[in-house]
PDB file of C-alpha atoms in Angstrom:
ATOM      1  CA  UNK A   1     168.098 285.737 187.047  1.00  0.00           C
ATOM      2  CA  UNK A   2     164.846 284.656 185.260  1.00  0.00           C
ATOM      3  CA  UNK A   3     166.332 281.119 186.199  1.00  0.00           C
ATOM      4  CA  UNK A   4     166.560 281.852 189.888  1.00  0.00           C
ATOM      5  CA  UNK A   5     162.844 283.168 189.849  1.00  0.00           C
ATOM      6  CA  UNK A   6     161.277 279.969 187.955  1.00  0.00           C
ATOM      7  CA  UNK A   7     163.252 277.850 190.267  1.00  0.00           C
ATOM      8  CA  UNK A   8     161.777 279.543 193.059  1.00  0.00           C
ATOM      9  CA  UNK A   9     158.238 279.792 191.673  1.00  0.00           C
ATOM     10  CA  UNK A  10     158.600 276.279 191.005  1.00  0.00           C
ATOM     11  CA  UNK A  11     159.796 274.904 194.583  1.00  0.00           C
ATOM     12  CA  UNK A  12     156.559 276.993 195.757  1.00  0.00           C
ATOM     13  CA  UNK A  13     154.228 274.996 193.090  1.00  0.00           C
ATOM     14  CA  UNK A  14     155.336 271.357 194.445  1.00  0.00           C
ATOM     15  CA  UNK A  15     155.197 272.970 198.183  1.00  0.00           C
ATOM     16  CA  UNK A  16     151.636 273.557 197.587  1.00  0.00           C
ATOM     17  CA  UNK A  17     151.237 270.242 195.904  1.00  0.00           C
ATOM     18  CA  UNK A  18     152.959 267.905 198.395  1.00  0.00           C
ATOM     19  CA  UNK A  19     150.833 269.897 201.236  1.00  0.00           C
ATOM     20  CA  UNK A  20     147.351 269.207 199.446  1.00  0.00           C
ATOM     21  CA  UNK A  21     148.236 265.791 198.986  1.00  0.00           C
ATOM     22  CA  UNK A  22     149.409 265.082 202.686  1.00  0.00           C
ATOM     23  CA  UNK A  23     146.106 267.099 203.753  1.00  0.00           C
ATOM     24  CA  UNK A  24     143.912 264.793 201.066  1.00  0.00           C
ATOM     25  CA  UNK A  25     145.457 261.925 202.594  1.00  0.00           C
ATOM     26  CA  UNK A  26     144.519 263.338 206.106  1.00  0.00           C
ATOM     27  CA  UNK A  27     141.187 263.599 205.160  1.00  0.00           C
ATOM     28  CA  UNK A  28     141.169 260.429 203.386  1.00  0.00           C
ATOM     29  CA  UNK A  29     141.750 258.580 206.057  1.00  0.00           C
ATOM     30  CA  UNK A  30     139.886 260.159 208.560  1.00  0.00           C
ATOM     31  CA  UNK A  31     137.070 259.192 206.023  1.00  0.00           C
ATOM     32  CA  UNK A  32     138.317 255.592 206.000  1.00  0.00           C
ATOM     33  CA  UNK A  33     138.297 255.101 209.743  1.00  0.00           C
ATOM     34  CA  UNK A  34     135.093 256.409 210.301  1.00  0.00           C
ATOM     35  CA  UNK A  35     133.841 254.082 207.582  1.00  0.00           C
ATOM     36  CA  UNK A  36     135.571 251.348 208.838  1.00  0.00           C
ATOM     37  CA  UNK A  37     134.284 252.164 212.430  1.00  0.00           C
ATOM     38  CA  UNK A  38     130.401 252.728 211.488  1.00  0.00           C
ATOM     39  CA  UNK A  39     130.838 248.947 209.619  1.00  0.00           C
ATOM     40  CA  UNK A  40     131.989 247.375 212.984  1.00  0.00           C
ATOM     41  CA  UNK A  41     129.033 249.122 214.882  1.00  0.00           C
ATOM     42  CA  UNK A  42     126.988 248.156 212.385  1.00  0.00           C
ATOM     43  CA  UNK A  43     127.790 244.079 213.192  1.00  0.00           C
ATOM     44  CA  UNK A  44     129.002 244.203 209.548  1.00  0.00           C
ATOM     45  CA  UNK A  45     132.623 244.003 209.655  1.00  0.00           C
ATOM     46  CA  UNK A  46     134.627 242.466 212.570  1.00  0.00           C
ATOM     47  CA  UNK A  47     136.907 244.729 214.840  1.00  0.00           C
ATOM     48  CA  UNK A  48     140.193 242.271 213.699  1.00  0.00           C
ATOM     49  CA  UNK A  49     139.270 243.182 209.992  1.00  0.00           C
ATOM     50  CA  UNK A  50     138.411 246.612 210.481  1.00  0.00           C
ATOM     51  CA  UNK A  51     142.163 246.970 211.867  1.00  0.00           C
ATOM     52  CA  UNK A  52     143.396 244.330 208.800  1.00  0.00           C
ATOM     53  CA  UNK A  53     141.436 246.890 206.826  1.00  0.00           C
ATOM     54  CA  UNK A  54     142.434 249.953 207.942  1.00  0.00           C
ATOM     55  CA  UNK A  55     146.178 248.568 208.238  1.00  0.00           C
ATOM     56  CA  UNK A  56     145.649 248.027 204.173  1.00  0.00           C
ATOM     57  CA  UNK A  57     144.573 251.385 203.228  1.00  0.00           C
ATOM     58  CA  UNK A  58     147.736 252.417 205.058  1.00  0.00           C
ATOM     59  CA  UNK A  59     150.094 250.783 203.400  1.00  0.00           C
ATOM     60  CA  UNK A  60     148.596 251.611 200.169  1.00  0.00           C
ATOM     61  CA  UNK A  61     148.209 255.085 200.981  1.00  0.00           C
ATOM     62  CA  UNK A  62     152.195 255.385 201.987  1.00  0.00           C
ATOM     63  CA  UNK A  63     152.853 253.474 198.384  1.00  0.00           C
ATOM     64  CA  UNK A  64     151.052 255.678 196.509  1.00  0.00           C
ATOM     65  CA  UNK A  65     152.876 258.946 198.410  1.00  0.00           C
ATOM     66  CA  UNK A  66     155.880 257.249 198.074  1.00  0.00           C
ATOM     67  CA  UNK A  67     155.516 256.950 193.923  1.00  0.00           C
ATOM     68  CA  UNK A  68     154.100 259.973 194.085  1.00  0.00           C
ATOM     69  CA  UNK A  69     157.206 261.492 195.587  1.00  0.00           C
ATOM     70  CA  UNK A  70     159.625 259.448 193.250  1.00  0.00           C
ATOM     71  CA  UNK A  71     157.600 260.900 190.451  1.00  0.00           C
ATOM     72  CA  UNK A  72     157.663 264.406 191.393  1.00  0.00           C
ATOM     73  CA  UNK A  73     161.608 263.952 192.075  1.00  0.00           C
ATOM     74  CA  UNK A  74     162.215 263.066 188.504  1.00  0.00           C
ATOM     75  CA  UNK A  75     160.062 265.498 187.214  1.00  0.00           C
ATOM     76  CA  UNK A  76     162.030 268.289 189.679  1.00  0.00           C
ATOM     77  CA  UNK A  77     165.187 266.092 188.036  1.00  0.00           C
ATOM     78  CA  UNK A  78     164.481 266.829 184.476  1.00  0.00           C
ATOM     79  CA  UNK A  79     163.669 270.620 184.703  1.00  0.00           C
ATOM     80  CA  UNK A  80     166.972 271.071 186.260  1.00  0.00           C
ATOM     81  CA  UNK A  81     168.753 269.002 183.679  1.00  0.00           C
ATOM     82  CA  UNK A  82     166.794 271.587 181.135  1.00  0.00           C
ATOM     83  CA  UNK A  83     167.647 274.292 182.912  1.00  0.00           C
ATOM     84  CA  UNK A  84     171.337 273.579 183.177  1.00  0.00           C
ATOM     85  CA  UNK A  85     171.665 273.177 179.580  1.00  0.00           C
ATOM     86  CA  UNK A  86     170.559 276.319 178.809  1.00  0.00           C
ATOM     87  CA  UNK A  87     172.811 277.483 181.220  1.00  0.00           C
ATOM     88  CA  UNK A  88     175.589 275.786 179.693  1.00  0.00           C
ATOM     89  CA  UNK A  89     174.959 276.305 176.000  1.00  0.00           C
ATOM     90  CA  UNK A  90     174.425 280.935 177.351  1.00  0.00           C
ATOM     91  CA  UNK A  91     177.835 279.716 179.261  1.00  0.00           C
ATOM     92  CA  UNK A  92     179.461 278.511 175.812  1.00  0.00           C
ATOM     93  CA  UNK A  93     178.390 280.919 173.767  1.00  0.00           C
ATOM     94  CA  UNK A  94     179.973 283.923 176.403  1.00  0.00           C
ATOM     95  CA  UNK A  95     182.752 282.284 176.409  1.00  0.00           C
ATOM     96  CA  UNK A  96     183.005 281.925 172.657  1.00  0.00           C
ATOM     97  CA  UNK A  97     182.617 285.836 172.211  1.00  0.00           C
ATOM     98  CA  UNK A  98     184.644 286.283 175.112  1.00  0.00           C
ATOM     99  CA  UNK A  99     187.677 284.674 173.297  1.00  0.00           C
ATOM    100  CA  UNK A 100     186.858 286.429 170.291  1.00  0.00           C
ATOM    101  CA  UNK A 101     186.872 289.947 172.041  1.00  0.00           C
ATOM    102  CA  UNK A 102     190.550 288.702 173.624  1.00  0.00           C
ATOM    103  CA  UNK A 103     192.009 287.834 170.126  1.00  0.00           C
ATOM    104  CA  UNK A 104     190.288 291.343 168.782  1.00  0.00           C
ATOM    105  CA  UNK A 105     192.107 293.461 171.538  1.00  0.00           C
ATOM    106  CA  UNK A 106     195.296 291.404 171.414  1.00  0.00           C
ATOM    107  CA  UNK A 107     195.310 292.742 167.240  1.00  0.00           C
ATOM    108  CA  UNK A 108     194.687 295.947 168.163  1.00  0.00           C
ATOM    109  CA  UNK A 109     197.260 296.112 170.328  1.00  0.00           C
ATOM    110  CA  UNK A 110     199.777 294.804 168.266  1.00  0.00           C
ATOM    111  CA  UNK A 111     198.682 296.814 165.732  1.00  0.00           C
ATOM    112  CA  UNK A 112     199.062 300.043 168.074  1.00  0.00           C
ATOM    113  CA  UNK A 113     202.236 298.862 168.983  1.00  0.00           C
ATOM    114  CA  UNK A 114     203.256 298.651 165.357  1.00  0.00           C
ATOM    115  CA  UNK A 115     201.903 302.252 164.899  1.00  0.00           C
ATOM    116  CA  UNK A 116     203.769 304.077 167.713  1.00  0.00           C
ATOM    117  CA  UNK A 117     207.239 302.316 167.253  1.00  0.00           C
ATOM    118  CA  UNK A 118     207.276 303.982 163.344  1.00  0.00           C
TER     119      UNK A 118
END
């Protein structure tokens, strides 16, 4: 159960993450177009490298998401591989009792069946 609720708490955390860094990009590059625009009014940057330039921050801006993303994957990745061995050593050990409860009812039955056939 306590599982289930840090897994959820968690999926929340890197919902809130990967929406602040979509909206920082948003703003980002609203910030970079208006740059680039107030540079080409300005006579100080052409309109073909304004585009180049803009074009640039793009395509650095989806790389950096994109590593971003493949880094917050394998961090997700590696909590769940911690979490499942927990969950497999809890599993073990229940099962290890479990067996041991089995053989301890399977002596005292033989043991009662000893008793009532005297």
């Amino acid at each position: 159960m306590i599982y289930r609720l840090l897994f959820v708490s968690m999926i929340d955390a890197i919902k809130k993450v990967m929406l602040a860094g979509v909206g920082a990009a948003a703003v980002s590059a609203e910030k970079a177009e208006k740059a680039l625009d107030d540079l080409v009014a300005k006579g100080k940057l052409s309109a073909t490298d304004a585009k180049e330039a803009a074009k640039k921050l793009a395509d650095d801006g989806k790389k950096e998401l994109d590593e971003a993303s493949k880094n917050l994957e394998e961090r997700f990745d590696s909590v769940l591989k911690k979490l499942g061995r927990g969950q497999a050593e809890r599993i073990e050990k229940l099962e290890t009792q479990i067996a041991l409860l089995e053989a301890k009812v399977l002596e005292l039955e033989a043991k009662n069946a000893v008793e009532v056939s005297d």
